[in-house]
Short mmCIF file of C-alpha atoms in Angstrom, two decimals:
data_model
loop_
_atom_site.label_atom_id
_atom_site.label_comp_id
_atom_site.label_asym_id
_atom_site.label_seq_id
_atom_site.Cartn_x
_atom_site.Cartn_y
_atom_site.Cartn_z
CA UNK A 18 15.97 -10.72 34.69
CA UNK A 19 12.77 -9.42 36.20
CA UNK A 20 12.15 -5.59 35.90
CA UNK A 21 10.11 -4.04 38.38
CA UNK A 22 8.03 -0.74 37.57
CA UNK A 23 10.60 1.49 39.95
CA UNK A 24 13.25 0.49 37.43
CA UNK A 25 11.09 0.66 34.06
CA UNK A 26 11.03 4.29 35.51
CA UNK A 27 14.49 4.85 35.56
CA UNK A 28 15.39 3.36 32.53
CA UNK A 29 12.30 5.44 30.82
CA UNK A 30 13.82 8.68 32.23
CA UNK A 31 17.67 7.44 31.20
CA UNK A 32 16.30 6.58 27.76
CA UNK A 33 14.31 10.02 27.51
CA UNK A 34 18.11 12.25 29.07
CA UNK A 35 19.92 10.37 26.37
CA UNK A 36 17.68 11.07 24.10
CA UNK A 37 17.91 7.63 22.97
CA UNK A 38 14.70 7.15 20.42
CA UNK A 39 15.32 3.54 19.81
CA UNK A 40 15.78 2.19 23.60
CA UNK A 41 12.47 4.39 23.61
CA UNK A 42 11.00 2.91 21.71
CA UNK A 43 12.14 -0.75 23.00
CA UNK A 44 10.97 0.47 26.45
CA UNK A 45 7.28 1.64 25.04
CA UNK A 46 6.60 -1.72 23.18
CA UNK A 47 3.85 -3.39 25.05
CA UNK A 48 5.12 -6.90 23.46
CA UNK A 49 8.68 -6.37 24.98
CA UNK A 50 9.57 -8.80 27.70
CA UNK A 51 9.43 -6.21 30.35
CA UNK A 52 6.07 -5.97 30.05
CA UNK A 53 5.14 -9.32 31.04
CA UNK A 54 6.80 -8.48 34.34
CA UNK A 55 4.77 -5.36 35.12
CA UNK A 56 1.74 -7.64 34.30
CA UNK A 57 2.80 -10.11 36.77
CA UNK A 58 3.78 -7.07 39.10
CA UNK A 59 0.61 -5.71 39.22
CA UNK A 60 -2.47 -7.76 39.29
CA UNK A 61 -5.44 -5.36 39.02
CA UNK A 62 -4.26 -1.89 38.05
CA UNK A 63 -5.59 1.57 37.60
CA UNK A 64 -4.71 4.58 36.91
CA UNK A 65 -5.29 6.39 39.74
CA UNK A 66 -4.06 4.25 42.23
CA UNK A 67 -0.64 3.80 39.78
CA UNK A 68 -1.08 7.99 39.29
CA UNK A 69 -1.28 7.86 43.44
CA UNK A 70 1.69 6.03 44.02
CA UNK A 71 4.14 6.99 41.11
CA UNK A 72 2.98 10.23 40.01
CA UNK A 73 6.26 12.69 39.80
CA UNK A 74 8.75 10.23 40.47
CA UNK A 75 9.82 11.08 36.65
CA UNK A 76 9.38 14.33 34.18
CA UNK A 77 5.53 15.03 33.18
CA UNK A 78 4.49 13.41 30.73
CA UNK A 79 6.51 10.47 31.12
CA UNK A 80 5.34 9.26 34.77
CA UNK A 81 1.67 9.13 32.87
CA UNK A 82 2.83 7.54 29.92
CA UNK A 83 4.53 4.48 32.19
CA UNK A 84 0.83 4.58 33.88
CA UNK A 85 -0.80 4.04 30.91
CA UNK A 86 1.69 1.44 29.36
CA UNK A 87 0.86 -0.92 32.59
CA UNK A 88 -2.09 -0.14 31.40
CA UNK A 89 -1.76 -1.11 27.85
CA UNK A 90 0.20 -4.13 28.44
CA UNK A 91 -2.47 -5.35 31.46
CA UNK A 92 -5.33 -5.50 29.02
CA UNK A 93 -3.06 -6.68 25.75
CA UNK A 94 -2.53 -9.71 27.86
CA UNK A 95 -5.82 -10.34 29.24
CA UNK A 96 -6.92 -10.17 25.82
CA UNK A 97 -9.27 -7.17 26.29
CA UNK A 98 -7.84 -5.60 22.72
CA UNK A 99 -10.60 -2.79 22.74
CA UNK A 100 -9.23 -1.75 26.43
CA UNK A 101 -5.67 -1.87 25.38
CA UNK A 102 -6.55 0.44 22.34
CA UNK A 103 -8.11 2.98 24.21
CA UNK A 104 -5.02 3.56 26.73
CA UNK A 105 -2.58 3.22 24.04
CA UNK A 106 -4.52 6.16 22.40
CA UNK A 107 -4.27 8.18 25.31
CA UNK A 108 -0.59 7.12 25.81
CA UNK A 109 0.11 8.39 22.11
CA UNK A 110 -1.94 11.82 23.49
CA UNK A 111 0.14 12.12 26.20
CA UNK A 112 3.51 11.59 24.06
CA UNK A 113 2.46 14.35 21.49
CA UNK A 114 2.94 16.72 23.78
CA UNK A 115 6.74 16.07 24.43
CA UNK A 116 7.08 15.29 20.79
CA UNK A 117 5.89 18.37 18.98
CA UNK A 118 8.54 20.04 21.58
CA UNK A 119 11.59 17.94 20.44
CA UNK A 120 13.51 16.94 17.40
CA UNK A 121 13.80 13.87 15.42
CA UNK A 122 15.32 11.65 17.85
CA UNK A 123 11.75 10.90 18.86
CA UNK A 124 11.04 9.43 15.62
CA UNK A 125 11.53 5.25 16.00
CA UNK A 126 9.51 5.56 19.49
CA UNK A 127 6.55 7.27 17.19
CA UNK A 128 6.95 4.87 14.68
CA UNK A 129 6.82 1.71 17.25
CA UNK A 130 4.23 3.56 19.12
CA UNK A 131 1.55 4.17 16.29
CA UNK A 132 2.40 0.78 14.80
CA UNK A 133 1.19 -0.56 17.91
CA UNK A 134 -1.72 1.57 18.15
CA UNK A 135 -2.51 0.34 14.21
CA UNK A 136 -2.15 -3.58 15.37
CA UNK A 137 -4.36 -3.02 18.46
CA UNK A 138 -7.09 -1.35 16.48
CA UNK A 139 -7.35 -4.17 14.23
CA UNK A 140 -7.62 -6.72 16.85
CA UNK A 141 -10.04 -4.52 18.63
CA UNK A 142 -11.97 -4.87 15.54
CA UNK A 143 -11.82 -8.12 14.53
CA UNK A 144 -12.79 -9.05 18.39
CA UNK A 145 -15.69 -6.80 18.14
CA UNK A 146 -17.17 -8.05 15.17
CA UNK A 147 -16.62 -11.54 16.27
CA UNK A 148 -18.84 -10.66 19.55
CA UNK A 149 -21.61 -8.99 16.94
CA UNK A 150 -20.56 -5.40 17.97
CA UNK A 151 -20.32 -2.44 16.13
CA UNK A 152 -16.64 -0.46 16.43
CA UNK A 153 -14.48 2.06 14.52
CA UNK A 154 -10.88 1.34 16.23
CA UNK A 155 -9.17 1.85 12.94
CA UNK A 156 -11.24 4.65 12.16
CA UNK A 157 -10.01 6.23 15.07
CA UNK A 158 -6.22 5.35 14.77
CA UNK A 159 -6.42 6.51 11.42
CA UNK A 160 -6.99 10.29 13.04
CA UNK A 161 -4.22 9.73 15.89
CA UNK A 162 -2.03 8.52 13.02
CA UNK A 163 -2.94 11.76 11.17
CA UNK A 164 -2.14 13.97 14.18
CA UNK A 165 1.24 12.32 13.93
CA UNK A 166 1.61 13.52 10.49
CA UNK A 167 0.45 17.30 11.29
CA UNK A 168 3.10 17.07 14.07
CA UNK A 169 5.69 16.21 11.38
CA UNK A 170 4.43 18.28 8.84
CA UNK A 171 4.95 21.28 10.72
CA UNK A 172 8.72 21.18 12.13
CA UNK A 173 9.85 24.39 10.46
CA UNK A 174 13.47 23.36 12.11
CA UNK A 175 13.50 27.85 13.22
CA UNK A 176 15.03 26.66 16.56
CA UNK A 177 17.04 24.14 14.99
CA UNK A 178 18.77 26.75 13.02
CA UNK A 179 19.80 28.81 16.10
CA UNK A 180 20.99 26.10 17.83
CA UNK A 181 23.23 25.17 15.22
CA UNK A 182 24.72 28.41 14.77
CA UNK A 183 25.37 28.62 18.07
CA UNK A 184 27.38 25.27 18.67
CA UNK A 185 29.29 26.09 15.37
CA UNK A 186 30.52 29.54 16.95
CA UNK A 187 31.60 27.24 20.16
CA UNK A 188 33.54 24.94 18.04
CA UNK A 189 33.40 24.08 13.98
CA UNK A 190 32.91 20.22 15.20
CA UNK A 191 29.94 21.29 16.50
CA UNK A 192 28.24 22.34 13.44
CA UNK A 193 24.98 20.20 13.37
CA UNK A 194 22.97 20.39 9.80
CA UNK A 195 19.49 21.38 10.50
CA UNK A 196 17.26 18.93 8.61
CA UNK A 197 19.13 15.87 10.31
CA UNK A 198 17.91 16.55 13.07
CA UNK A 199 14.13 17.74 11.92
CA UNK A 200 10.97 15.74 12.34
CA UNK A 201 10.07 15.97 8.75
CA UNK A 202 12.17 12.36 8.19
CA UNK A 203 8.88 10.85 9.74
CA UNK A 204 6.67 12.33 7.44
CA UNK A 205 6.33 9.48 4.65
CA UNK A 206 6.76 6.40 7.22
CA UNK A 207 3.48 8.18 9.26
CA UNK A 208 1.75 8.79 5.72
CA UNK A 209 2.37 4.85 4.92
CA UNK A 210 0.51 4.13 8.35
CA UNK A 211 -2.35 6.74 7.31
CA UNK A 212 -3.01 5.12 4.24
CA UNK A 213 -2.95 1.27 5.57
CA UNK A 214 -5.40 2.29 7.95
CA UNK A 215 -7.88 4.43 5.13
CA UNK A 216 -7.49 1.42 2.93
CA UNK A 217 -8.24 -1.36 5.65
CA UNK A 218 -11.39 0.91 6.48
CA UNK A 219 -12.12 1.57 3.17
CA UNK A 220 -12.31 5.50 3.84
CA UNK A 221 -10.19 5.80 0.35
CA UNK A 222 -10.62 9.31 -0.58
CA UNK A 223 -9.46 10.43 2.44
CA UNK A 224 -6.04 9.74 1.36
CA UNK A 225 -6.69 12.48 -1.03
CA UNK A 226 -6.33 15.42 2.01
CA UNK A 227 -2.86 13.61 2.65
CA UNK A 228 -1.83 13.56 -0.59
CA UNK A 229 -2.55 17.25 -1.03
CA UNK A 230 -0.88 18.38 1.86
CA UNK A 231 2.21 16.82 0.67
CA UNK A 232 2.47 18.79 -2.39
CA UNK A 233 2.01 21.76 -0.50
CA UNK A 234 4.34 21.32 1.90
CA UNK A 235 8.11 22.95 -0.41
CA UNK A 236 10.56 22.53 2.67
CA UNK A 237 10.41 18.71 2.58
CA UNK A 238 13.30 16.69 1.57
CA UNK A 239 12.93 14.82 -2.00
CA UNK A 240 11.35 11.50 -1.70
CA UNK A 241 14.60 9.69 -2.97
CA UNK A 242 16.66 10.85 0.69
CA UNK A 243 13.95 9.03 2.92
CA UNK A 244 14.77 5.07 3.79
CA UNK A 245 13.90 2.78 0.97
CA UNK A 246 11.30 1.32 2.78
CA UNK A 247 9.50 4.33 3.09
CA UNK A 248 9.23 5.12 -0.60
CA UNK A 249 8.50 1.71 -1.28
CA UNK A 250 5.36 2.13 0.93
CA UNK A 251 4.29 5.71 -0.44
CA UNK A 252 4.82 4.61 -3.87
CA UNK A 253 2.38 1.55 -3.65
CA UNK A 254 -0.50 3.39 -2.32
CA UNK A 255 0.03 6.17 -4.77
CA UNK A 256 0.23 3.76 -7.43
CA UNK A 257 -2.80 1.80 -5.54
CA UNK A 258 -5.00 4.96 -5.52
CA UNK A 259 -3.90 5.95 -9.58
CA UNK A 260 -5.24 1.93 -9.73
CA UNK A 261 -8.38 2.53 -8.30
CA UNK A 262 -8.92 5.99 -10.09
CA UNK A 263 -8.14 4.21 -13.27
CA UNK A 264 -5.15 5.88 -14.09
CA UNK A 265 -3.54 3.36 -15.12
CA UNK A 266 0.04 5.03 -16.61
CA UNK A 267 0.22 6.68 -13.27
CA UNK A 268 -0.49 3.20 -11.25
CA UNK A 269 2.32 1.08 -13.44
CA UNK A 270 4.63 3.75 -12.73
CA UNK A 271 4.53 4.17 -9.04
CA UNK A 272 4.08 0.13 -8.71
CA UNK A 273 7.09 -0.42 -11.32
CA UNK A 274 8.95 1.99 -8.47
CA UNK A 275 8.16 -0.02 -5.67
CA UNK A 276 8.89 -3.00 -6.75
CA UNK A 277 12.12 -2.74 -8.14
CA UNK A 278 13.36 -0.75 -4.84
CA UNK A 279 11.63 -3.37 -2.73
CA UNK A 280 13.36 -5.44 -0.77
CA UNK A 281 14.66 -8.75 -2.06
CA UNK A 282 13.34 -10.82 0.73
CA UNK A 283 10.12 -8.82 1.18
CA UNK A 284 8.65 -11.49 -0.45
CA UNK A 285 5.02 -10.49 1.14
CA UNK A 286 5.45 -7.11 0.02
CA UNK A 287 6.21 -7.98 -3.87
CA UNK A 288 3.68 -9.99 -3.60
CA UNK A 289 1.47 -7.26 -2.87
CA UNK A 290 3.10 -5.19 -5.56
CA UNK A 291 2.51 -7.58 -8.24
CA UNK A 292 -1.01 -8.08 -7.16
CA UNK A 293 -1.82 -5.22 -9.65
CA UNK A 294 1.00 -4.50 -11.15
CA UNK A 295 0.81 -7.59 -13.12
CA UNK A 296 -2.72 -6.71 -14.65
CA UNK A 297 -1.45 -3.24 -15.52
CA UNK A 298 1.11 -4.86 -17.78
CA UNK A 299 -1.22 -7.36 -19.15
CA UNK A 300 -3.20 -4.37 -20.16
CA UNK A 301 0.05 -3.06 -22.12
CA UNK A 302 0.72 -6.56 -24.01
CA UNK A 303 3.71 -7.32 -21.30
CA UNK A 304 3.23 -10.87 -19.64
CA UNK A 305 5.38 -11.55 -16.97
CA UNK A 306 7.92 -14.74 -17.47
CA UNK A 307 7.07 -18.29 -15.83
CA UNK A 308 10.24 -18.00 -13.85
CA UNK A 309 8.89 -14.67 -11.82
CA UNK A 310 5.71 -16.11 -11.23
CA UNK A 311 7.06 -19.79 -9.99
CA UNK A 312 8.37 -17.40 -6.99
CA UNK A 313 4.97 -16.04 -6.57
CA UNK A 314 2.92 -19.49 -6.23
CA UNK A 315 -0.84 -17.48 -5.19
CA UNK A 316 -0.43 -15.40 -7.95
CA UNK A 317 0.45 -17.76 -10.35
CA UNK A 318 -2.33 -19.80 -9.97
CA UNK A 319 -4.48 -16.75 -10.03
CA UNK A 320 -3.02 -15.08 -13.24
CA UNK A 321 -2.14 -18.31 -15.35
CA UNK A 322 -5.37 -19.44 -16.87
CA UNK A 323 -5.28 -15.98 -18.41
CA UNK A 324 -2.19 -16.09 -19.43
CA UNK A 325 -2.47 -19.40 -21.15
CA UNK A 326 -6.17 -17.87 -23.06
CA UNK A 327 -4.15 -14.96 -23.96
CA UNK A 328 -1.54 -16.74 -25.93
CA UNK A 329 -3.96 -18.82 -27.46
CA UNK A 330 -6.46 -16.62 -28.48
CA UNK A 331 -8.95 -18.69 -26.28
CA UNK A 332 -12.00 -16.66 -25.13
CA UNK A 333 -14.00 -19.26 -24.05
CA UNK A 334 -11.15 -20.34 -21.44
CA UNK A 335 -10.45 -16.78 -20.31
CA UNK A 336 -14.07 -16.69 -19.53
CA UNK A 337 -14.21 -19.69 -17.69
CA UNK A 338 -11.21 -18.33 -15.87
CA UNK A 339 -13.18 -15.33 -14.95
CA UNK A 340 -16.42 -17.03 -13.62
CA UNK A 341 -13.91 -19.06 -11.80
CA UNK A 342 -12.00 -16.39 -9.74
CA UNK A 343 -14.62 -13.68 -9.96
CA UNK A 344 -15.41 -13.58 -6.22
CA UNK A 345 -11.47 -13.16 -5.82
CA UNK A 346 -10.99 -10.83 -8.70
CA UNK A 347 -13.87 -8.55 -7.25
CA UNK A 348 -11.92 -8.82 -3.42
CA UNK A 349 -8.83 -7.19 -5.20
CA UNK A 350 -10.39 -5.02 -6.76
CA UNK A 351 -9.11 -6.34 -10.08
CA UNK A 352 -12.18 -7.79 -11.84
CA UNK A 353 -13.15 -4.72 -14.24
CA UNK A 354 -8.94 -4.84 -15.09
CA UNK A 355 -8.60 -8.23 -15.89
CA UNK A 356 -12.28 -7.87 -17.96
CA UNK A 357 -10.57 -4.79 -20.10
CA UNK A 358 -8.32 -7.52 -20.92
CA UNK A 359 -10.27 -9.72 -22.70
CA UNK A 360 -9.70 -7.48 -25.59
CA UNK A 361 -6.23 -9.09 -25.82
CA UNK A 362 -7.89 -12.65 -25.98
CA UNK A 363 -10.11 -11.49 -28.93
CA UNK A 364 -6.65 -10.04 -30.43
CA UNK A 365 -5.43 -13.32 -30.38
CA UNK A 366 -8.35 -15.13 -32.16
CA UNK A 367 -8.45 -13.10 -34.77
CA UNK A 368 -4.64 -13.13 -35.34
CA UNK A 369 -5.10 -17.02 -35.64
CA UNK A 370 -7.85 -16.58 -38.02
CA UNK A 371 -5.33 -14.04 -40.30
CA UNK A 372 -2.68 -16.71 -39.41
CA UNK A 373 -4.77 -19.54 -41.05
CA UNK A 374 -5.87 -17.68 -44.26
CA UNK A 375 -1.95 -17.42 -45.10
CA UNK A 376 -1.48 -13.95 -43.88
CA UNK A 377 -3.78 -12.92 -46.13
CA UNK A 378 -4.67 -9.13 -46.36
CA UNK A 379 -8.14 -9.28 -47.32
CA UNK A 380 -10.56 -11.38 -45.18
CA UNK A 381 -14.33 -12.17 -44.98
CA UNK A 382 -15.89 -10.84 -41.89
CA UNK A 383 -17.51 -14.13 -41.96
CA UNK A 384 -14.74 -15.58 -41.15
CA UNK A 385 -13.57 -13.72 -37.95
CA UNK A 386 -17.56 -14.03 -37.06
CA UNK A 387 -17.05 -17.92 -37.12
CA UNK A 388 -13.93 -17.84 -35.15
CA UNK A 389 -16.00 -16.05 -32.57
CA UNK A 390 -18.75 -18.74 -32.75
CA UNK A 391 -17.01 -21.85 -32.34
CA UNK A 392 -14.95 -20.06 -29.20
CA UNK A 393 -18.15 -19.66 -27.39
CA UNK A 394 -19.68 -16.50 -28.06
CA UNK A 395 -23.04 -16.45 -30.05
CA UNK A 396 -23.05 -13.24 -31.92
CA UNK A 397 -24.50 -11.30 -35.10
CA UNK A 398 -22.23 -10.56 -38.26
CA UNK A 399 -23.02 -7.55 -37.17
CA UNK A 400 -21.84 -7.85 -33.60
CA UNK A 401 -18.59 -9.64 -35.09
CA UNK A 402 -18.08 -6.41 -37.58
CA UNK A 403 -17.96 -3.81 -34.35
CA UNK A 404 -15.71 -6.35 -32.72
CA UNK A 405 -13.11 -6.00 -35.81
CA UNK A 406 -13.66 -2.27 -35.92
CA UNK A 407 -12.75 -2.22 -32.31
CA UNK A 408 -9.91 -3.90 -32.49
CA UNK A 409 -9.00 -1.90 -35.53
CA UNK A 410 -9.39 1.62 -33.65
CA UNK A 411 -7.82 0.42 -30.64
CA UNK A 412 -4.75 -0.31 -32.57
CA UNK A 413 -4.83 -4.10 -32.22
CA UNK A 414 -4.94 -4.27 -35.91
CA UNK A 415 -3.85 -2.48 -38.98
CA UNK A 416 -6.47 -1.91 -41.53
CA UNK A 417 -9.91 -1.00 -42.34
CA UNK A 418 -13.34 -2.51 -43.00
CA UNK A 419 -15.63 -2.26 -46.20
CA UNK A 420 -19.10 -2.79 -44.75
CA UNK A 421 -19.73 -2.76 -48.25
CA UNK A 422 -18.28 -6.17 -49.73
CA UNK A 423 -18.30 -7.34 -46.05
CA UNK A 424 -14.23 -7.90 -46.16
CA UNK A 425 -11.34 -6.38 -43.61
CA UNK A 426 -8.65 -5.47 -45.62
CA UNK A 427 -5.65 -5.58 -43.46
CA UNK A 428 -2.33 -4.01 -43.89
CA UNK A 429 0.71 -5.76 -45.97
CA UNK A 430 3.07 -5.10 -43.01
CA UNK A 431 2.70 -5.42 -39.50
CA UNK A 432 -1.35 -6.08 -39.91
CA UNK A 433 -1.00 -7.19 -36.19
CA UNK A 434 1.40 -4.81 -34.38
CA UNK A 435 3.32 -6.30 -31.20
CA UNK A 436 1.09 -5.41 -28.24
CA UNK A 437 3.84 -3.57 -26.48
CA UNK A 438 4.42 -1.47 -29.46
CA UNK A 439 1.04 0.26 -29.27
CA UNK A 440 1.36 4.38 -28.58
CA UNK A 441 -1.13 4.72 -25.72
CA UNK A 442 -1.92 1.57 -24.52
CA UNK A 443 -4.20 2.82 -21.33
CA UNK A 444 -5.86 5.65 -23.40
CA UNK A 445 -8.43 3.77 -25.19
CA UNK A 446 -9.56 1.30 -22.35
#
């Protein structure tokens, strides 16, 4: 059924009485099928002549917001994405200032609305640097988005108090908790959208002024009573941003989070997870079993030639592998990770080496200075003795060297401790 702008109108101010924040949001969707039929309705709009002709036929803001979602929707389907960014900015402008005046209800239309704006910006982009032009679209949804989060930030829920105790004196049924109905539910859904916009401009540290706000902010609900999905986003760019400030404990945790509270079919989103999450754990000794990464196919092909060098104490392969996927590695942002982890490889050919002398606990440095010569790497005794010592301090082995008689004495038990077992795993690196 067609729906002409005279009725979007009415159903926009029924939605807005009702305070219905999803059929809002429906309405306010520029890929909703109503919107081809204000497209169709209106062949070369504008905003004055709409402004001319509709202007007060609903509550301010909302006659200027339907202008400017013809608006939206007339240049989203003309495939003018730079256009259509610019009015849904405005629209978003325009919305602010009936949402920072209203309670939560208004919370799915936000979320659809900057979601939009998010999506727009990056196909403003990508069409911009397709044509050779300069453009900062996601830049500049980044700082709507972060208005958003102000907004949310700073429901203090004062009037939602004395509304409450004023139903409850009409009638106990009445009685309405507070935070239900406060604006703070958006917060970690609108910090999610800040961050995928910082990271896809690579503007990083601004995530930091987010972050800190947060834990200043002591009338916010705990994490664990937002949606799922919401922690599962804030907890993989936390543990993203403790990846990329190497601190690595921090990063497993917060990834180990969101993927076990991810959603089972999300498979996009564990796949993201596991991206780094995997390397972490390869730092700590920990690799994953074949039957999780069969469901992860791009990973597996990624992370298995590692694996395999790993278990078999085979540097020159885990090399190989590197040179191989280093352009990929370096994309993810997972190249200097994956290179601390070549320390495990070495682990594992000098295990073999103890392994073939009968578990012996005294052994030539020659030897382990061999091993590393036939597996590719052309080295010094020398060189071979600070790669023993290494592995000694780090805790990959149990013993000591005497430089003197040029031997590694190794411990009688446990010379080569389980890689899991080791205290501080990420301290050393």
């Amino acid at each position: 059924m067609t729906v002409p702008f005279s009725t979007f109108l009415l159903q926009l101010a029924q939605a807005v009485a009702e305070e219905d924040g999803q059929r809002l949001a429906y309405l306010l969707r520029p890929t909703s099928p109503h919107g081809k039929d204000l497209v169709k309705e209106f062949r070369n709009p504008s905003r004055e002549t709409l402004t001319s002709q509709y202007g007060g036929s609903i509550d301010t803001p909302w006659d200027e917001i339907a202008v400017r979602y013809v608006l939206v929707t007339t240049h989203a389907a003309r495939k003018r994405p730079g256009e259509a960014f610019s009015e849904q900015s405005q629209l978003i402008s325009l919305f602010f200032r009936f949402f920072s005046q209203n309670t939560g209800w208004t919370l799915p239309a936000l979320f659809s609305m900057l979601r939009d704006l998010r999506d727009l910006a990056y196909d403003a982009d990508f069409n911009a640097r397709y044509n050779g032009q300069n453009t900062e679209c996601m830049e500049s949804a980044a700082g709507v988005v972060a208005k958003a989060f102000s907004m949310c930030m700073m429901d203090r829920c004062v009037l939602r108090k004395v509304y409450s105790i004023l139903l409850a004196d009409l009638h106990p049924s009445l009685r309405t908790s507070p935070l239900d109905l406060s604006r703070k539910w958006g917060i970690y859904y609108v910090v999610g959208l800040i961050m995928k916009c910082y990271f896809r401009v690579r503007r990083i540290n601004l995530s930091k002024n987010i972050l800190r706000a947060l834990e200043a902010n002591p009338d916010m609900p705990p994490l664990s009573a937002y949606p799922r999905s919401h922690q599962v986003t804030y907890r993989y760019y936390l543990g993203m941003l403790s990846f990329l400030n190497e601190d690595y404990a921090k990063a497993e945790q917060e990834l180990t989070l969101a993927f076990y509270h991810c959603h089972i079919d999300a498979h996009r989103n564990q796949e993201r997870i596991l991206t780094c999450l995997i390397p972490l754990r390869i730092l700590r000794g920990h690799l994953p079993s074949a039957e999780l990464m069969q469901r992860f196919p791009v990973l597996n092909e990624l992370f298995s030639p590692f694996f395999a060098a790993i278990r078999t104490g085979d540097i020159s392969a885990y090399d190989a592998a590197l040179e191989r996927w280093e352009h990929r590695l370096v994309e993810l942002n997972l190249w200097i990770t994956i290179e601390k982890a070549r320390e495990l490889c070495i682990r594992g050919l000098f295990r073999r080496v103890w392994v073939a002398t009968d578990r012996s606990t005294r052994i030539p440095i020659s030897m382990f200075h061999c091993s590393l010569r036939l597996s590719g790497n052309d080295v010094s005794v020398e060189e071979a003795e600070c790669f023993v010592a290494n592995m000694i301090y780090k805790g990959y082995m149990r013993g000591y060297i005497s430089h003197e008689k040029q031997m590694v004495v190794l411990a009688n038990a446990n010379a080569f401790p389980r890689l899991g077992d080791r205290p501080a795993p990420y301290a050393l690196l």
